[in-house]
Every structure is written in C-alpha cells, then in structure tokens.
Amino acid sequence: MTPEPLKVYLDSYGCQMNLYDGEIVSSLLQADGFVITSRAAEAQVILINTCGVRDHAEQRVLGRLRTLAALKRRHSRLIIGVLGCMAERLRESLQDQIPEVDLVLGPDAYRQLPHLLKGLISGDEGIRGYSTGALRETYGDVQPSRREGINAFVAIMRGCDNFCSYCIVPYVRGRERSRPPEEIYREINEAVAAGFPEVMLLGQNVNSYRHEEVGFPELLDGVAQITGLKRLRFLTSHPKDLSDALIERMAQGGVICPSLHLPAQSGSDRILTAMKRGYTSEKYLTKVEQLRSAVPDLALTTDLLCGFPAETEEDFRQTLELIEAAQFDDAFTFKYSVRPGTEAAKLPDDVPEAVKVERMERMIASCRQQANASRKRMIGQQAEVLLEKVSPKNSSEWSGRTACGRMALVPGEFNRGDFVRIRVKQVKGFSMWGRKVNYE
Ligand code: SAH
Ligand code: SF4
Ligand code: F3S
C-alpha cells in the first residue's frame, strides 16, 4: 500500500519576492510528492515563510509561532518549519526562543526542504535545526507553483549589493545575482501559456540586472516580444540606477505599463547620505521630471521611511516637500526599525516612537490626498481595466487595475482576466468606479 501523501500548509509574509519564493517552495515540495493544502488543520507540516525587514513583522511571526508551538505540545507529530528572511537573520537562535520549531531555512536553502522533511518524518532528530544554501542559488530550473490570479511574479535576480544602512535584506539574501535571459523568457512563456496576462518582474534593484551583454532595458525588449503577454510591470527600481535607456523603454509603452515604483525613502540629503542611498532629493526629482516628460500618464509610487536616527523636524519637512514635488500615486510609509547587524544599528535610535508615529501620519495624509487627487483627475476619462476578482465589498462589481496600477471597480458580470474599457464616474480614496464602454 502506498502511504498517504504528506500535507503541507505554507504561509508567506513579506514582499513580492518572498511570495514568489513561497511558490518556488510549493513547487519543490510537490515535485517530491508532498501535497500543499490551504487548511492548516489537516496539515502534518506547517511552514511559515517570513520577512525580517522590520521588528513589527518579526513580532507577528513570533506570535504565530508561539500559537503553533502550543498546538504542537498537544499534537507532538506536527512539524514546524520557519523559512525566509527572518529565519536567515535569527538562525539557531530562533529555536532557542521557540524549541518546538523543527526547521529553520534561509532563502537559498529550499532545495534541501523535501529531503529534510522526509528525514524528520522518518524520525531522524539530527536533522532539526538551521540550514543554509548555495549562495549562488537562483532556482533557475524550478517552475513556481503559482497562486491563482492574473499577475505572475517572475524573479529576474536575487540578493542585493546596495547595503542601504538601515536594511537587513543584503545580509539575509546574499549578493546580487541575475538569471540568464533565456531562463526568464521561458518562465514567462510558461506563465502566459498558463493564462496569466500580466507579469511582474522582481528584483531588489531591477535596474542593475545584468547577464553578460544583457542589461535591464535589453531584457525588457526581449520580454516585450513574448506572444500573449499583455502587461509588464517590474519592481523595485533604485533611483540611483534608473537609466535613460529604461526611461526610453517606458516611453515606448506597448506592454510596459506606465507605472513605476521608485522608493525615495527621504527628502533630506543629510538623511539620504546617512542611509547610503546614493542620490540627493534634487537628483531624485530630476529623474521624476525626466520620467514625467517621457511618460505623461505615469503613475509613480514610492516607499518612505521616517524616524531614521537623528532625523530632525527640518529633515522631515524636506520629506514632505519631496512628496509635494513628486506627486505620488501611492506610497508605502514606514517608521524606522533598528535591524541588528546593519550599519544604522550602530547609531542611537533617537527619534521617540511618538514622533515617528506622528511623522508617519503626516506622510500618509499628504500621500493620500495626492493619490485621491490623481484619481479624481480621471473622472470622465476612459481607462482599460484588467479584471481580477469579484469585489469583496460588493458582489455585483468586479475589481481590477488600470495599466497605471490604479484599482477600479466595474458593475456587471465578468470573468477573471477580462480587459474592459471603462469611463471613470466616481472616486473614493484610492478606488475608482466606472461603467463599461465599448472599444472604438
Ligand atoms: N529593494 C527594495 C525593497 C526593500 S524593503 C527597495 O530598495 O526599495 C522595502 C521597504 O522597507 C524599503 O524601501 C524601506 O522603505 C523599508 N525598510 C527597509 N528597512 C527598514 C527598516 N529597518 N525600518 C523600517 N523600514 C524599512
Ligand atoms: Fe535594502 Fe537598499 Fe537593497 Fe532595497 S536597495 S533591498 S533598501 S539594501
Ligand atoms: Fe522581502 Fe522582507 Fe525579505 S521585504 S526580501 S521578505 S526581509
């Protein structure tokens, strides 16, 4: 009699790259006979794929792990694995904190996972603990087991060499390495054949992608030729490496969407230097101007970080000025969180929590107002929306995104993956409502 396949429940936190890694892990496990279940209660193995970018993210995972540890004390055969960036940051010390954790695997160690799980299941206790992987890992031959949706993530590179002074990513994901273009084209072809009209290329700094003669703009040229691909996005662009050649590709349009995520972090040159970002606020705004004149309908989004060590009210005011000048379409706002081992961790974390909170609220208010204004300018205009799902708030509407990446709601009956042209009627906060109009 063949044994029942083992059921694995996997939950991923963090950025798109980490979600993509979750799809790699699912694929590796399925190839080895494991079954991925969406119901934790029926799983023999629970894997938590973690983010370590801020303390808050780690505390949430620790809370979750403590709950799982209590469950394991009642059902001793449950296997608990911690994957991802926080696993790589804490390594063995994670098991010191929560001894019920069986496996701790960093982002480059996932090929070992099926073997380690089988060993544990057969009672080999020696396997428990931290595992690391090959530092050049790109999982090049693994076709990710994608979640349902219209947008397929494709990593074009892994790791980061920038060492921004606040950031843990280069320590937990290793040095930057780019995948060969042929491998990327093959993966995108497979995603398009599987029904994904939109692809999001992923890297911590896609603008420094390079494989032999192929840089990021050339890679985009290659991807844009893939038959059946309707929309192409990419994440994240570092302002210091945003080239004229890339701006030119964006201006050409075609499948390349008029949306760009360009993290500014701060508007104060003193703070940007301390962060080791490699640009000034003036340089950032010059790039924005260049982008806007090349791509007039561009939706620009950003990351903003307040409360970095020694940030004064004057520094912060300069961040608000940058927000005002750049006119963001959306922004992810964060309070500085000390990451032990980074360069900034040597500096005193001297901005009081209450001040960080208050500054973050001011950034949010300013960005929200801009985001709302950019959508209000769309009222009366037409836009093409790629529909994703029935709106969770109103089952008579479908929700999707415009090429700019703005959320749009459309009343009617549709299918996932439909492209509809709408005329925008109404705007509330970050959402737009529109009625379907016929294509001319
Ligand atoms: N490579 C990307 C993503 C990095 S992490 C980039 O360069 O933009 C995503 C965001 O988290 C960063 O842009 C930054 O705003 C924020 N972040 C990183 N480290 C942080 C820290 N120590 N405290 C608070 N926010 C942080
Ligand atoms: Fe972190 Fe900077 Fe690398 Fe982004 S570019 S992952 S912020 S070190
Ligand atoms: Fe992403 Fe968090 Fe790791 S932002 S790269 S999952 S530390």
Short mmCIF file of N, CA and C in Angstrom, two decimals, residues 9 11 13 40-41 43 45-49 60-76 78-82 98 100-102:
data_model
loop_
_atom_site.label_atom_id
_atom_site.label_comp_id
_atom_site.label_asym_id
_atom_site.label_seq_id
_atom_site.Cartn_x
_atom_site.Cartn_y
_atom_site.Cartn_z
N TYR A 9 1.09 22.84 4.86
CA TYR A 9 0.46 24.16 4.83
C TYR A 9 1.57 25.20 4.83
N ASP A 11 2.49 29.40 4.61
CA ASP A 11 2.02 30.78 4.65
C ASP A 11 3.21 31.71 4.45
N TYR A 13 4.83 35.62 4.29
CA TYR A 13 4.73 37.03 4.66
C TYR A 13 5.74 37.81 3.81
N ALA A 40 -4.75 24.58 7.38
CA ALA A 40 -3.69 24.29 8.35
C ALA A 40 -4.07 23.09 9.22
N ALA A 41 -5.37 22.95 9.53
CA ALA A 41 -5.80 21.92 10.47
C ALA A 41 -5.52 20.50 9.97
N ALA A 43 -2.90 19.68 8.04
CA ALA A 43 -1.51 19.54 7.61
C ALA A 43 -0.65 18.83 8.65
N VAL A 45 2.64 19.19 8.22
CA VAL A 45 3.78 20.12 8.23
C VAL A 45 3.25 21.54 8.06
N ILE A 46 3.69 22.45 8.94
CA ILE A 46 3.32 23.86 8.79
C ILE A 46 4.58 24.67 8.56
N LEU A 47 4.60 25.40 7.43
CA LEU A 47 5.78 26.21 7.10
C LEU A 47 5.37 27.68 7.10
N ILE A 48 6.17 28.49 7.79
CA ILE A 48 5.92 29.93 7.81
C ILE A 48 7.12 30.59 7.12
N ASN A 49 6.83 31.25 6.00
CA ASN A 49 7.86 31.92 5.20
C ASN A 49 7.87 33.40 5.60
N ARG A 60 5.03 39.68 14.75
CA ARG A 60 3.82 38.98 14.31
C ARG A 60 4.09 37.50 14.07
N VAL A 61 5.24 37.23 13.44
CA VAL A 61 5.59 35.83 13.17
C VAL A 61 5.86 35.09 14.48
N LEU A 62 6.55 35.74 15.41
CA LEU A 62 6.84 35.07 16.69
C LEU A 62 5.54 34.72 17.40
N GLY A 63 4.56 35.62 17.34
CA GLY A 63 3.26 35.35 17.95
C GLY A 63 2.62 34.12 17.31
N ARG A 64 2.67 34.09 15.99
CA ARG A 64 2.10 32.96 15.25
C ARG A 64 2.82 31.67 15.62
N LEU A 65 4.15 31.74 15.72
CA LEU A 65 4.92 30.53 16.05
C LEU A 65 4.62 30.04 17.46
N ARG A 66 4.37 30.97 18.37
CA ARG A 66 4.05 30.56 19.75
C ARG A 66 2.72 29.80 19.77
N THR A 67 1.77 30.26 18.97
CA THR A 67 0.48 29.56 18.88
C THR A 67 0.70 28.15 18.31
N LEU A 68 1.53 28.07 17.27
CA LEU A 68 1.80 26.76 16.66
C LEU A 68 2.53 25.85 17.64
N ALA A 69 3.44 26.45 18.43
CA ALA A 69 4.19 25.66 19.42
C ALA A 69 3.23 25.05 20.44
N ALA A 70 2.23 25.83 20.84
CA ALA A 70 1.25 25.33 21.82
C ALA A 70 0.46 24.17 21.20
N LEU A 71 0.13 24.31 19.92
CA LEU A 71 -0.58 23.24 19.21
C LEU A 71 0.28 21.98 19.16
N LYS A 72 1.54 22.19 18.90
CA LYS A 72 2.45 21.04 18.80
C LYS A 72 2.61 20.33 20.13
N ARG A 73 2.55 21.08 21.22
CA ARG A 73 2.67 20.43 22.54
C ARG A 73 1.48 19.48 22.76
N ARG A 74 0.36 19.74 22.06
CA ARG A 74 -0.80 18.83 22.16
C ARG A 74 -0.77 17.73 21.10
N HIS A 75 -0.21 18.06 19.90
CA HIS A 75 -0.13 17.06 18.81
C HIS A 75 1.33 16.93 18.45
N SER A 76 2.05 16.08 19.14
CA SER A 76 3.51 16.13 19.08
C SER A 76 4.08 15.81 17.70
N LEU A 78 3.27 17.15 14.78
CA LEU A 78 3.28 18.29 13.86
C LEU A 78 4.73 18.76 13.63
N ILE A 79 5.05 19.05 12.36
CA ILE A 79 6.39 19.58 12.06
C ILE A 79 6.25 21.07 11.74
N ILE A 80 7.08 21.88 12.39
CA ILE A 80 7.02 23.34 12.17
C ILE A 80 8.33 23.79 11.52
N GLY A 81 8.21 24.45 10.38
CA GLY A 81 9.40 24.98 9.71
C GLY A 81 9.28 26.48 9.53
N VAL A 82 10.40 27.19 9.73
CA VAL A 82 10.41 28.64 9.50
C VAL A 82 11.36 28.91 8.34
N ILE A 98 11.99 29.42 20.56
CA ILE A 98 10.81 28.54 20.43
C ILE A 98 11.31 27.14 20.06
N GLU A 100 10.01 24.34 19.87
CA GLU A 100 9.12 23.47 19.06
C GLU A 100 9.38 23.61 17.56
N VAL A 101 10.09 24.67 17.15
CA VAL A 101 10.41 24.83 15.73
C VAL A 101 11.39 23.74 15.33
N ASP A 102 11.08 23.00 14.26
CA ASP A 102 11.94 21.90 13.84
C ASP A 102 13.01 22.35 12.85
#
